[in-house]
Short mmCIF file of N, CA and C and ligand atoms in Angstrom, two decimals:
data_model
loop_
_atom_site.label_atom_id
_atom_site.label_comp_id
_atom_site.label_asym_id
_atom_site.label_seq_id
_atom_site.Cartn_x
_atom_site.Cartn_y
_atom_site.Cartn_z
N UNK A 1 -29.66 -23.29 17.05
CA UNK A 1 -29.24 -22.78 18.37
C UNK A 1 -30.26 -21.73 18.85
N UNK A 2 -30.67 -21.82 20.11
CA UNK A 2 -31.73 -20.92 20.60
C UNK A 2 -31.25 -19.47 20.60
N UNK A 3 -32.15 -18.58 20.23
CA UNK A 3 -31.88 -17.15 20.25
C UNK A 3 -30.66 -16.71 19.45
N UNK A 4 -30.34 -17.46 18.45
CA UNK A 4 -29.28 -17.02 17.55
C UNK A 4 -29.74 -17.19 16.12
N UNK A 5 -29.05 -16.47 15.26
CA UNK A 5 -29.32 -16.59 13.83
C UNK A 5 -28.25 -17.49 13.22
N UNK A 6 -28.65 -18.31 12.29
CA UNK A 6 -27.65 -19.03 11.48
C UNK A 6 -27.47 -18.19 10.22
N UNK A 7 -26.25 -17.75 9.99
CA UNK A 7 -26.01 -16.82 8.89
C UNK A 7 -25.09 -17.44 7.85
N UNK A 8 -25.55 -17.41 6.62
CA UNK A 8 -24.72 -17.88 5.50
C UNK A 8 -24.46 -16.70 4.59
N UNK A 9 -23.21 -16.52 4.20
CA UNK A 9 -22.89 -15.53 3.17
C UNK A 9 -22.37 -16.31 1.97
N UNK A 10 -23.09 -16.16 0.85
CA UNK A 10 -22.79 -16.96 -0.33
C UNK A 10 -22.49 -16.04 -1.51
N UNK A 11 -21.38 -16.33 -2.21
CA UNK A 11 -21.01 -15.56 -3.41
C UNK A 11 -20.92 -16.54 -4.58
N UNK A 12 -20.70 -16.05 -5.80
CA UNK A 12 -20.54 -16.98 -6.93
C UNK A 12 -19.36 -17.94 -6.72
N UNK A 13 -18.40 -17.56 -5.87
CA UNK A 13 -17.25 -18.45 -5.60
C UNK A 13 -17.54 -19.46 -4.50
N UNK A 14 -18.70 -19.36 -3.88
CA UNK A 14 -19.05 -20.32 -2.83
C UNK A 14 -19.40 -19.64 -1.52
N UNK A 15 -19.58 -20.48 -0.50
CA UNK A 15 -19.99 -19.96 0.80
C UNK A 15 -18.77 -19.43 1.54
N UNK A 16 -18.82 -18.20 2.00
CA UNK A 16 -17.64 -17.69 2.71
C UNK A 16 -17.86 -17.61 4.22
N UNK A 17 -19.13 -17.61 4.65
CA UNK A 17 -19.43 -17.62 6.10
C UNK A 17 -20.63 -18.53 6.32
N UNK A 18 -20.54 -19.35 7.35
CA UNK A 18 -21.70 -20.15 7.78
C UNK A 18 -21.54 -20.32 9.29
N UNK A 19 -22.21 -19.45 10.05
CA UNK A 19 -21.96 -19.44 11.50
C UNK A 19 -23.17 -18.86 12.24
N UNK A 20 -23.08 -18.84 13.56
CA UNK A 20 -24.17 -18.31 14.37
C UNK A 20 -23.85 -16.90 14.86
N UNK A 21 -24.83 -16.03 14.79
CA UNK A 21 -24.65 -14.65 15.24
C UNK A 21 -25.91 -14.21 15.98
N UNK A 22 -25.76 -13.11 16.76
CA UNK A 22 -26.91 -12.59 17.51
C UNK A 22 -27.71 -11.58 16.71
N UNK A 23 -27.02 -10.91 15.78
CA UNK A 23 -27.69 -9.85 15.02
C UNK A 23 -26.98 -9.65 13.68
N UNK A 24 -27.76 -9.30 12.69
CA UNK A 24 -27.20 -8.98 11.37
C UNK A 24 -27.71 -7.59 10.98
N UNK A 25 -26.80 -6.75 10.51
CA UNK A 25 -27.23 -5.45 9.99
C UNK A 25 -26.79 -5.37 8.53
N UNK A 26 -27.75 -5.17 7.64
CA UNK A 26 -27.44 -5.06 6.21
C UNK A 26 -28.11 -3.79 5.67
N UNK A 27 -27.70 -3.42 4.46
CA UNK A 27 -28.27 -2.22 3.84
C UNK A 27 -29.11 -2.65 2.64
N UNK A 28 -30.40 -2.60 2.83
CA UNK A 28 -31.32 -2.94 1.75
C UNK A 28 -31.59 -1.68 0.94
N UNK A 29 -32.22 -1.85 -0.22
CA UNK A 29 -32.53 -0.67 -1.04
C UNK A 29 -33.41 0.32 -0.27
N UNK A 30 -34.25 -0.20 0.64
CA UNK A 30 -35.16 0.68 1.40
C UNK A 30 -34.48 1.32 2.61
N UNK A 31 -33.27 0.87 2.95
CA UNK A 31 -32.58 1.43 4.11
C UNK A 31 -31.94 0.34 4.95
N UNK A 32 -31.38 0.75 6.10
CA UNK A 32 -30.69 -0.20 6.95
C UNK A 32 -31.68 -1.19 7.57
N UNK A 33 -31.25 -2.43 7.66
CA UNK A 33 -32.13 -3.49 8.15
C UNK A 33 -31.41 -4.23 9.27
N UNK A 34 -31.96 -4.15 10.48
CA UNK A 34 -31.38 -4.89 11.61
C UNK A 34 -32.19 -6.18 11.80
N UNK A 35 -31.51 -7.31 11.78
CA UNK A 35 -32.23 -8.59 11.87
C UNK A 35 -31.83 -9.31 13.16
N UNK A 36 -32.82 -9.56 13.98
CA UNK A 36 -32.61 -10.29 15.24
C UNK A 36 -33.35 -11.62 15.16
N UNK A 37 -33.04 -12.58 16.05
CA UNK A 37 -33.82 -13.83 16.06
C UNK A 37 -35.32 -13.52 16.19
N UNK A 38 -36.13 -14.29 15.49
CA UNK A 38 -37.58 -14.09 15.54
C UNK A 38 -38.08 -13.14 14.48
N UNK A 39 -37.17 -12.64 13.64
CA UNK A 39 -37.57 -11.70 12.57
C UNK A 39 -38.56 -12.39 11.63
N UNK A 40 -39.50 -11.62 11.14
CA UNK A 40 -40.47 -12.18 10.18
C UNK A 40 -39.76 -12.56 8.88
N UNK A 41 -40.28 -13.56 8.15
CA UNK A 41 -39.67 -13.95 6.88
C UNK A 41 -39.58 -12.75 5.93
N UNK A 42 -38.50 -12.72 5.16
CA UNK A 42 -38.23 -11.53 4.35
C UNK A 42 -37.28 -11.87 3.22
N UNK A 43 -37.50 -11.24 2.08
CA UNK A 43 -36.47 -11.23 1.02
C UNK A 43 -36.32 -9.77 0.62
N UNK A 44 -35.08 -9.27 0.60
CA UNK A 44 -34.88 -7.86 0.24
C UNK A 44 -33.61 -7.71 -0.59
N UNK A 45 -33.63 -6.80 -1.58
CA UNK A 45 -32.42 -6.53 -2.35
C UNK A 45 -31.42 -5.71 -1.54
N UNK A 46 -30.15 -6.06 -1.64
CA UNK A 46 -29.10 -5.34 -0.91
C UNK A 46 -28.30 -4.46 -1.87
N UNK A 47 -27.91 -3.29 -1.39
CA UNK A 47 -27.08 -2.40 -2.21
C UNK A 47 -25.60 -2.69 -1.94
N UNK A 48 -24.73 -2.12 -2.74
CA UNK A 48 -23.28 -2.21 -2.51
C UNK A 48 -23.02 -1.51 -1.17
N UNK A 49 -22.52 -2.24 -0.20
CA UNK A 49 -22.51 -1.71 1.17
C UNK A 49 -21.71 -2.65 2.06
N UNK A 50 -21.84 -2.46 3.37
CA UNK A 50 -21.22 -3.40 4.30
C UNK A 50 -22.33 -4.15 5.03
N UNK A 51 -21.99 -5.37 5.43
CA UNK A 51 -22.89 -6.14 6.30
C UNK A 51 -22.15 -6.32 7.62
N UNK A 52 -22.88 -6.21 8.71
CA UNK A 52 -22.26 -6.41 10.03
C UNK A 52 -22.92 -7.60 10.71
N UNK A 53 -22.08 -8.53 11.19
CA UNK A 53 -22.58 -9.73 11.85
C UNK A 53 -22.10 -9.69 13.29
N UNK A 54 -23.04 -9.68 14.23
CA UNK A 54 -22.67 -9.49 15.64
C UNK A 54 -22.90 -10.73 16.47
N UNK A 55 -21.92 -11.05 17.34
CA UNK A 55 -22.14 -12.02 18.41
C UNK A 55 -22.21 -11.21 19.70
N UNK A 56 -22.33 -11.86 20.86
CA UNK A 56 -22.47 -11.11 22.11
C UNK A 56 -21.26 -10.22 22.34
N UNK A 57 -20.06 -10.68 22.00
CA UNK A 57 -18.87 -9.90 22.33
C UNK A 57 -17.99 -9.57 21.12
N UNK A 58 -18.50 -9.78 19.93
CA UNK A 58 -17.67 -9.50 18.75
C UNK A 58 -18.57 -9.06 17.59
N UNK A 59 -17.92 -8.54 16.57
CA UNK A 59 -18.69 -8.08 15.41
C UNK A 59 -17.77 -8.17 14.20
N UNK A 60 -18.26 -8.74 13.12
CA UNK A 60 -17.44 -8.75 11.91
C UNK A 60 -18.15 -7.98 10.80
N UNK A 61 -17.30 -7.37 9.95
CA UNK A 61 -17.82 -6.56 8.85
C UNK A 61 -17.44 -7.23 7.54
N UNK A 62 -18.32 -7.14 6.58
CA UNK A 62 -18.04 -7.70 5.26
C UNK A 62 -18.47 -6.67 4.22
N UNK A 63 -17.59 -6.41 3.24
CA UNK A 63 -17.97 -5.53 2.13
C UNK A 63 -18.74 -6.38 1.12
N UNK A 64 -19.92 -5.95 0.77
CA UNK A 64 -20.70 -6.75 -0.17
C UNK A 64 -21.02 -5.95 -1.45
N UNK A 65 -21.05 -6.71 -2.54
CA UNK A 65 -21.22 -6.08 -3.85
C UNK A 65 -22.65 -6.11 -4.37
N UNK A 66 -23.61 -6.08 -3.49
CA UNK A 66 -25.02 -6.09 -3.92
C UNK A 66 -25.55 -7.50 -4.07
N UNK A 67 -26.83 -7.68 -3.83
CA UNK A 67 -27.43 -9.02 -3.92
C UNK A 67 -28.75 -9.05 -3.18
N UNK A 68 -28.95 -10.10 -2.42
CA UNK A 68 -30.21 -10.28 -1.70
C UNK A 68 -29.97 -10.83 -0.31
N UNK A 69 -30.90 -10.50 0.60
CA UNK A 69 -30.92 -11.15 1.90
C UNK A 69 -32.25 -11.87 2.02
N UNK A 70 -32.18 -13.08 2.54
CA UNK A 70 -33.41 -13.83 2.82
C UNK A 70 -33.39 -14.22 4.29
N UNK A 71 -34.50 -13.96 4.98
CA UNK A 71 -34.63 -14.35 6.38
C UNK A 71 -35.78 -15.34 6.48
N UNK A 72 -35.50 -16.49 7.08
CA UNK A 72 -36.55 -17.50 7.23
C UNK A 72 -36.25 -18.35 8.46
N UNK A 73 -37.06 -18.22 9.47
CA UNK A 73 -36.92 -19.02 10.70
C UNK A 73 -35.51 -18.96 11.29
N UNK A 74 -35.05 -17.77 11.57
CA UNK A 74 -33.72 -17.54 12.16
C UNK A 74 -32.56 -17.99 11.29
N UNK A 75 -32.85 -18.20 10.02
CA UNK A 75 -31.79 -18.53 9.06
C UNK A 75 -31.67 -17.33 8.12
N UNK A 76 -30.48 -16.73 8.07
CA UNK A 76 -30.28 -15.55 7.22
C UNK A 76 -29.31 -15.92 6.10
N UNK A 77 -29.78 -15.78 4.88
CA UNK A 77 -28.90 -16.04 3.73
C UNK A 77 -28.61 -14.72 3.05
N UNK A 78 -27.32 -14.40 2.95
CA UNK A 78 -26.89 -13.18 2.26
C UNK A 78 -26.24 -13.66 0.96
N UNK A 79 -26.97 -13.48 -0.13
CA UNK A 79 -26.55 -14.02 -1.42
C UNK A 79 -26.07 -12.83 -2.25
N UNK A 80 -24.76 -12.75 -2.45
CA UNK A 80 -24.21 -11.52 -3.02
C UNK A 80 -23.22 -11.79 -4.15
N UNK A 81 -23.02 -10.75 -4.95
CA UNK A 81 -22.12 -10.81 -6.09
C UNK A 81 -20.66 -10.95 -5.64
N UNK A 82 -20.32 -10.31 -4.54
CA UNK A 82 -18.97 -10.44 -3.97
C UNK A 82 -19.05 -10.11 -2.49
N UNK A 83 -18.12 -10.65 -1.72
CA UNK A 83 -18.08 -10.37 -0.28
C UNK A 83 -16.65 -10.51 0.20
N UNK A 84 -16.14 -9.47 0.86
CA UNK A 84 -14.79 -9.55 1.40
C UNK A 84 -14.76 -9.02 2.84
N UNK A 85 -14.06 -9.73 3.70
CA UNK A 85 -13.78 -9.19 5.03
C UNK A 85 -12.65 -8.17 4.85
N UNK A 86 -12.46 -7.24 5.81
CA UNK A 86 -11.41 -6.23 5.63
C UNK A 86 -10.03 -6.84 5.33
N UNK A 87 -9.71 -7.97 5.97
CA UNK A 87 -8.39 -8.59 5.76
C UNK A 87 -8.19 -9.07 4.33
N UNK A 88 -9.28 -9.33 3.63
CA UNK A 88 -9.19 -9.85 2.25
C UNK A 88 -9.11 -8.74 1.21
N UNK A 89 -9.32 -7.51 1.64
CA UNK A 89 -9.37 -6.42 0.66
C UNK A 89 -7.98 -6.00 0.21
N UNK A 90 -7.80 -6.00 -1.10
CA UNK A 90 -6.55 -5.56 -1.72
C UNK A 90 -6.72 -4.06 -2.02
N UNK A 91 -6.06 -3.24 -1.21
CA UNK A 91 -6.27 -1.79 -1.28
C UNK A 91 -5.79 -1.23 -2.63
N UNK A 92 -4.64 -1.69 -3.10
CA UNK A 92 -4.13 -1.18 -4.39
C UNK A 92 -5.10 -1.50 -5.52
N UNK A 93 -5.63 -2.71 -5.50
CA UNK A 93 -6.58 -3.11 -6.53
C UNK A 93 -7.83 -2.21 -6.50
N UNK A 94 -8.31 -1.95 -5.29
CA UNK A 94 -9.51 -1.10 -5.17
C UNK A 94 -9.21 0.33 -5.61
N UNK A 95 -8.00 0.82 -5.30
CA UNK A 95 -7.64 2.19 -5.74
C UNK A 95 -7.59 2.26 -7.26
N UNK A 96 -7.00 1.22 -7.86
CA UNK A 96 -6.92 1.20 -9.34
C UNK A 96 -8.32 1.12 -9.94
N UNK A 97 -9.18 0.30 -9.34
CA UNK A 97 -10.55 0.15 -9.84
C UNK A 97 -11.28 1.49 -9.75
N UNK A 98 -11.02 2.22 -8.66
CA UNK A 98 -11.66 3.53 -8.47
C UNK A 98 -11.20 4.51 -9.55
N UNK A 99 -9.87 4.55 -9.78
CA UNK A 99 -9.35 5.48 -10.80
C UNK A 99 -9.90 5.14 -12.19
N UNK A 100 -9.92 3.83 -12.50
CA UNK A 100 -10.44 3.38 -13.80
C UNK A 100 -11.90 3.81 -13.97
N UNK A 101 -12.67 3.60 -12.92
CA UNK A 101 -14.10 3.94 -12.99
C UNK A 101 -14.29 5.45 -13.16
N UNK A 102 -13.49 6.24 -12.43
CA UNK A 102 -13.61 7.70 -12.55
C UNK A 102 -13.27 8.16 -13.97
N UNK A 103 -12.23 7.53 -14.55
CA UNK A 103 -11.86 7.88 -15.95
C UNK A 103 -13.02 7.58 -16.89
N UNK A 104 -13.62 6.40 -16.70
CA UNK A 104 -14.73 6.02 -17.60
C UNK A 104 -15.95 6.92 -17.41
N UNK A 105 -16.18 7.33 -16.19
CA UNK A 105 -17.32 8.23 -15.94
C UNK A 105 -17.09 9.57 -16.66
N UNK A 106 -15.84 10.05 -16.62
CA UNK A 106 -15.53 11.32 -17.30
C UNK A 106 -15.70 11.20 -18.79
N UNK A 107 -15.34 10.02 -19.35
CA UNK A 107 -15.44 9.83 -20.81
C UNK A 107 -16.90 9.82 -21.29
N UNK A 108 -17.82 9.40 -20.43
CA UNK A 108 -19.26 9.38 -20.74
C UNK A 108 -19.56 8.83 -22.13
N UNK A 109 -19.03 7.63 -22.42
CA UNK A 109 -19.19 7.09 -23.79
C UNK A 109 -20.64 6.77 -24.13
N UNK A 110 -21.23 5.86 -23.37
CA UNK A 110 -22.67 5.61 -23.56
C UNK A 110 -23.28 5.25 -22.21
N UNK A 111 -24.60 5.12 -22.21
CA UNK A 111 -25.31 4.94 -20.96
C UNK A 111 -24.87 3.66 -20.22
N UNK A 112 -24.68 2.56 -21.00
CA UNK A 112 -24.33 1.28 -20.37
C UNK A 112 -22.96 1.37 -19.72
N UNK A 113 -21.98 1.93 -20.46
CA UNK A 113 -20.63 2.09 -19.92
C UNK A 113 -20.65 2.96 -18.67
N UNK A 114 -21.47 4.02 -18.72
CA UNK A 114 -21.55 4.96 -17.61
C UNK A 114 -22.09 4.27 -16.36
N UNK A 115 -23.16 3.50 -16.54
CA UNK A 115 -23.80 2.79 -15.42
C UNK A 115 -22.84 1.75 -14.83
N UNK A 116 -22.15 1.03 -15.73
CA UNK A 116 -21.16 0.04 -15.27
C UNK A 116 -20.05 0.71 -14.46
N UNK A 117 -19.58 1.83 -14.97
CA UNK A 117 -18.49 2.55 -14.29
C UNK A 117 -18.97 3.07 -12.93
N UNK A 118 -20.22 3.53 -12.89
CA UNK A 118 -20.78 4.02 -11.62
C UNK A 118 -20.80 2.91 -10.56
N UNK A 119 -21.22 1.71 -11.00
CA UNK A 119 -21.29 0.58 -10.06
C UNK A 119 -19.89 0.15 -9.64
N UNK A 120 -18.95 0.15 -10.60
CA UNK A 120 -17.56 -0.22 -10.28
C UNK A 120 -16.99 0.78 -9.27
N UNK A 121 -17.33 2.06 -9.46
CA UNK A 121 -16.86 3.10 -8.54
C UNK A 121 -17.42 2.85 -7.14
N UNK A 122 -18.71 2.53 -7.07
CA UNK A 122 -19.34 2.26 -5.76
C UNK A 122 -18.67 1.07 -5.08
N UNK A 123 -18.38 0.01 -5.85
CA UNK A 123 -17.74 -1.18 -5.25
C UNK A 123 -16.35 -0.81 -4.71
N UNK A 124 -15.60 -0.05 -5.51
CA UNK A 124 -14.24 0.32 -5.10
C UNK A 124 -14.27 1.19 -3.84
N UNK A 125 -15.16 2.19 -3.83
CA UNK A 125 -15.25 3.09 -2.66
C UNK A 125 -15.71 2.31 -1.43
N UNK A 126 -16.64 1.40 -1.63
CA UNK A 126 -17.13 0.57 -0.52
C UNK A 126 -15.98 -0.24 0.09
N UNK A 127 -15.13 -0.81 -0.80
CA UNK A 127 -13.99 -1.61 -0.30
C UNK A 127 -13.00 -0.72 0.43
N UNK A 128 -12.75 0.46 -0.13
CA UNK A 128 -11.79 1.36 0.51
C UNK A 128 -12.33 1.85 1.86
N UNK A 129 -13.62 2.17 1.91
CA UNK A 129 -14.23 2.60 3.19
C UNK A 129 -14.09 1.53 4.25
N UNK A 130 -14.24 0.29 3.82
CA UNK A 130 -14.19 -0.84 4.75
C UNK A 130 -12.86 -0.90 5.51
N UNK A 131 -11.78 -0.46 4.84
CA UNK A 131 -10.47 -0.51 5.48
C UNK A 131 -9.96 0.89 5.85
N UNK A 132 -10.88 1.85 5.85
CA UNK A 132 -10.52 3.21 6.27
C UNK A 132 -9.61 3.94 5.30
N UNK A 133 -9.69 3.59 4.01
CA UNK A 133 -8.87 4.25 2.99
C UNK A 133 -9.76 5.06 2.08
N UNK A 134 -9.11 5.90 1.26
CA UNK A 134 -9.90 6.66 0.28
C UNK A 134 -9.50 6.29 -1.12
P1 ATP B 1 -11.84 -5.21 -10.27
O1 ATP B 1 -12.05 -4.29 -11.43
O2 ATP B 1 -10.63 -4.89 -9.46
O3 ATP B 1 -11.97 -6.68 -10.63
P2 ATP B 1 -14.61 -5.26 -9.43
O4 ATP B 1 -15.38 -4.37 -8.51
O5 ATP B 1 -15.04 -5.23 -10.86
O6 ATP B 1 -13.06 -4.90 -9.24
P3 ATP B 1 -15.99 -7.60 -8.63
O7 ATP B 1 -16.60 -7.99 -9.94
O8 ATP B 1 -16.85 -6.91 -7.62
O9 ATP B 1 -14.66 -6.75 -8.90
O10 ATP B 1 -15.36 -8.89 -7.93
C1 ATP B 1 -14.73 -9.94 -8.65
C2 ATP B 1 -13.96 -10.78 -7.65
O11 ATP B 1 -12.79 -10.08 -7.21
C3 ATP B 1 -14.73 -11.11 -6.38
O12 ATP B 1 -14.34 -12.39 -5.93
C4 ATP B 1 -14.26 -10.05 -5.38
O13 ATP B 1 -14.35 -10.52 -4.05
C5 ATP B 1 -12.82 -9.85 -5.81
N1 ATP B 1 -12.32 -8.49 -5.61
C6 ATP B 1 -12.56 -7.40 -6.38
N2 ATP B 1 -11.87 -6.33 -5.95
C7 ATP B 1 -11.20 -6.74 -4.84
C8 ATP B 1 -10.32 -6.09 -3.93
N3 ATP B 1 -10.00 -4.80 -4.04
N4 ATP B 1 -9.79 -6.83 -2.93
C9 ATP B 1 -10.09 -8.13 -2.80
N5 ATP B 1 -10.93 -8.81 -3.62
C10 ATP B 1 -11.48 -8.12 -4.63
#
Protein backbone atom coordinates (compact mmCIF):
# COMPACT_ATOMS: atom_id res chain seq x y z
CA UNK A 1 0.00 0.00 0.00
CA UNK A 2 1.45 3.40 -0.98
CA UNK A 3 2.85 5.56 1.81
CA UNK A 4 2.12 3.04 4.49
CA UNK A 5 4.15 0.57 6.43
CA UNK A 6 3.26 -3.10 6.62
CA UNK A 7 3.87 -4.00 10.24
CA UNK A 8 4.20 -7.48 11.67
CA UNK A 9 4.57 -8.15 15.38
CA UNK A 10 5.83 -11.67 15.96
CA UNK A 11 6.32 -13.48 19.30
CA UNK A 12 7.30 -17.09 20.10
CA UNK A 13 3.52 -17.79 20.20
CA UNK A 14 3.05 -16.50 16.66
CA UNK A 15 2.10 -13.37 14.80
CA UNK A 16 -0.11 -11.06 16.83
CA UNK A 17 -0.33 -8.10 14.41
CA UNK A 18 -0.07 -7.92 10.64
CA UNK A 19 -1.51 -4.66 9.35
CA UNK A 20 -0.82 -1.31 7.70
CA UNK A 21 0.20 1.75 9.69
CA UNK A 22 1.51 5.25 8.95
CA UNK A 23 4.19 5.32 11.62
CA UNK A 24 5.88 3.05 14.13
CA UNK A 25 7.62 4.26 17.27
CA UNK A 26 9.81 1.76 19.13
CA UNK A 27 12.50 1.98 21.79
CA UNK A 28 15.82 0.68 20.57
CA UNK A 29 18.87 0.33 22.81
CA UNK A 30 20.18 3.59 21.29
CA UNK A 31 16.94 5.48 21.99
CA UNK A 32 13.49 6.12 20.56
CA UNK A 33 13.12 5.26 16.90
CA UNK A 34 10.36 6.77 14.74
CA UNK A 35 9.84 4.82 11.51
CA UNK A 36 7.96 6.34 8.58
CA UNK A 37 7.50 4.99 5.03
CA UNK A 38 10.74 5.31 3.06
CA UNK A 39 12.93 4.61 6.12
CA UNK A 40 16.35 3.21 5.30
CA UNK A 41 16.83 -0.53 5.92
CA UNK A 42 17.64 -1.22 9.56
CA UNK A 43 17.96 -3.90 12.19
CA UNK A 44 18.04 -2.72 15.82
CA UNK A 45 17.72 -4.37 19.24
CA UNK A 46 14.65 -3.32 21.22
CA UNK A 47 14.51 -2.89 24.99
CA UNK A 48 11.62 -3.87 27.29
CA UNK A 49 9.30 -1.00 26.42
CA UNK A 50 6.19 -0.04 24.49
CA UNK A 51 5.74 0.09 20.74
CA UNK A 52 3.27 2.54 19.21
CA UNK A 53 1.66 1.87 15.84
CA UNK A 54 -0.11 4.85 14.27
CA UNK A 55 -2.67 5.18 11.50
CA UNK A 56 -3.99 8.58 10.33
CA UNK A 57 -6.67 8.67 13.02
CA UNK A 58 -5.74 6.00 15.54
CA UNK A 59 -2.82 4.65 17.51
CA UNK A 60 -2.28 1.35 19.26
CA UNK A 61 0.21 0.55 21.99
CA UNK A 62 1.85 -2.78 22.66
CA UNK A 63 4.00 -3.75 25.66
CA UNK A 64 7.02 -5.59 24.35
CA UNK A 65 9.49 -7.78 26.20
CA UNK A 66 12.61 -6.96 24.19
CA UNK A 67 13.72 -8.25 20.80
CA UNK A 68 14.51 -6.76 17.43
CA UNK A 69 13.02 -4.48 14.82
CA UNK A 70 13.80 -4.91 11.16
CA UNK A 71 12.86 -2.32 8.54
CA UNK A 72 13.08 -3.23 4.88
CA UNK A 73 11.20 -1.54 2.04
CA UNK A 74 8.30 -0.26 4.15
CA UNK A 75 7.99 -3.62 5.85
CA UNK A 76 8.54 -3.46 9.62
CA UNK A 77 9.03 -6.67 11.56
CA UNK A 78 8.97 -6.42 15.34
CA UNK A 79 10.29 -9.75 16.56
CA UNK A 80 9.92 -9.90 20.32
CA UNK A 81 9.97 -12.21 23.32
CA UNK A 82 6.44 -11.13 24.32
CA UNK A 83 3.89 -8.56 23.19
CA UNK A 84 0.60 -7.55 24.79
CA UNK A 85 -1.93 -4.87 23.96
CA UNK A 86 -3.30 -3.10 27.09
CA UNK A 87 -6.51 -5.19 26.94
CA UNK A 88 -4.47 -8.40 27.17
CA UNK A 89 -2.52 -7.38 30.25
CA UNK A 90 -3.38 -9.25 33.44
CA UNK A 91 -2.72 -6.61 36.11
CA UNK A 92 -2.73 -9.03 39.06
CA UNK A 93 -0.22 -11.26 37.33
CA UNK A 94 2.06 -8.31 36.60
CA UNK A 95 1.79 -7.09 40.22
CA UNK A 96 2.72 -10.54 41.50
CA UNK A 97 5.63 -10.74 39.04
CA UNK A 98 6.82 -7.34 40.26
CA UNK A 99 6.68 -8.38 43.94
CA UNK A 100 8.46 -11.67 43.18
CA UNK A 101 11.20 -9.87 41.27
CA UNK A 102 11.68 -7.28 44.05
CA UNK A 103 12.01 -10.10 46.62
CA UNK A 104 14.63 -11.83 44.49
CA UNK A 105 16.56 -8.61 43.97
CA UNK A 106 16.67 -8.08 47.75
CA UNK A 107 17.94 -11.65 48.29
CA UNK A 108 20.88 -10.99 45.89
CA UNK A 109 21.68 -14.72 45.65
CA UNK A 110 23.97 -14.68 42.63
CA UNK A 111 24.62 -12.56 39.57
CA UNK A 112 22.45 -14.66 37.21
CA UNK A 113 19.45 -14.67 39.56
CA UNK A 114 19.88 -10.93 40.11
CA UNK A 115 19.98 -10.16 36.37
CA UNK A 116 16.95 -12.39 35.73
CA UNK A 117 15.02 -10.70 38.52
CA UNK A 118 15.98 -7.26 37.16
CA UNK A 119 14.60 -8.16 33.72
CA UNK A 120 11.44 -9.69 35.23
CA UNK A 121 10.96 -6.47 37.22
CA UNK A 122 11.35 -4.37 34.05
CA UNK A 123 8.78 -6.52 32.21
CA UNK A 124 6.30 -6.28 35.07
CA UNK A 125 6.71 -2.48 35.44
CA UNK A 126 6.42 -2.06 31.67
CA UNK A 127 3.12 -3.99 31.67
CA UNK A 128 1.79 -2.02 34.62
CA UNK A 129 2.80 1.30 33.02
CA UNK A 130 0.98 0.28 29.87
CA UNK A 131 -2.33 0.17 31.76
CA UNK A 132 -1.59 3.12 34.06
CA UNK A 133 -0.99 0.97 37.15
CA UNK A 134 1.92 0.72 39.55
P1 LIG B 1 5.32 -14.14 34.68
O1 LIG B 1 6.34 -14.38 35.76
O2 LIG B 1 4.02 -13.62 35.20
O3 LIG B 1 5.18 -15.31 33.72
P2 LIG B 1 7.14 -12.92 32.80
O4 LIG B 1 7.57 -11.50 32.62
O5 LIG B 1 8.22 -13.85 33.23
O6 LIG B 1 5.89 -12.91 33.80
P3 LIG B 1 7.18 -13.48 30.03
O7 LIG B 1 8.22 -14.56 30.01
O8 LIG B 1 7.58 -12.10 29.61
O9 LIG B 1 6.48 -13.45 31.47
O10 LIG B 1 5.94 -13.92 29.12
C1 LIG B 1 5.48 -15.27 29.03
C2 LIG B 1 4.11 -15.22 28.38
O11 LIG B 1 3.14 -14.73 29.31
C3 LIG B 1 4.00 -14.31 27.17
O12 LIG B 1 3.09 -14.88 26.25
C4 LIG B 1 3.43 -13.02 27.73
O13 LIG B 1 2.69 -12.31 26.75
C5 LIG B 1 2.53 -13.55 28.84
N1 LIG B 1 2.42 -12.65 29.99
C6 LIG B 1 3.32 -12.48 30.99
N2 LIG B 1 2.86 -11.65 31.93
C7 LIG B 1 1.64 -11.24 31.50
C8 LIG B 1 0.65 -10.35 32.03
N3 LIG B 1 0.81 -9.70 33.18
N4 LIG B 1 -0.50 -10.20 31.34
C9 LIG B 1 -0.70 -10.85 30.18
N5 LIG B 1 0.19 -11.70 29.62
C10 LIG B 1 1.35 -11.89 30.27
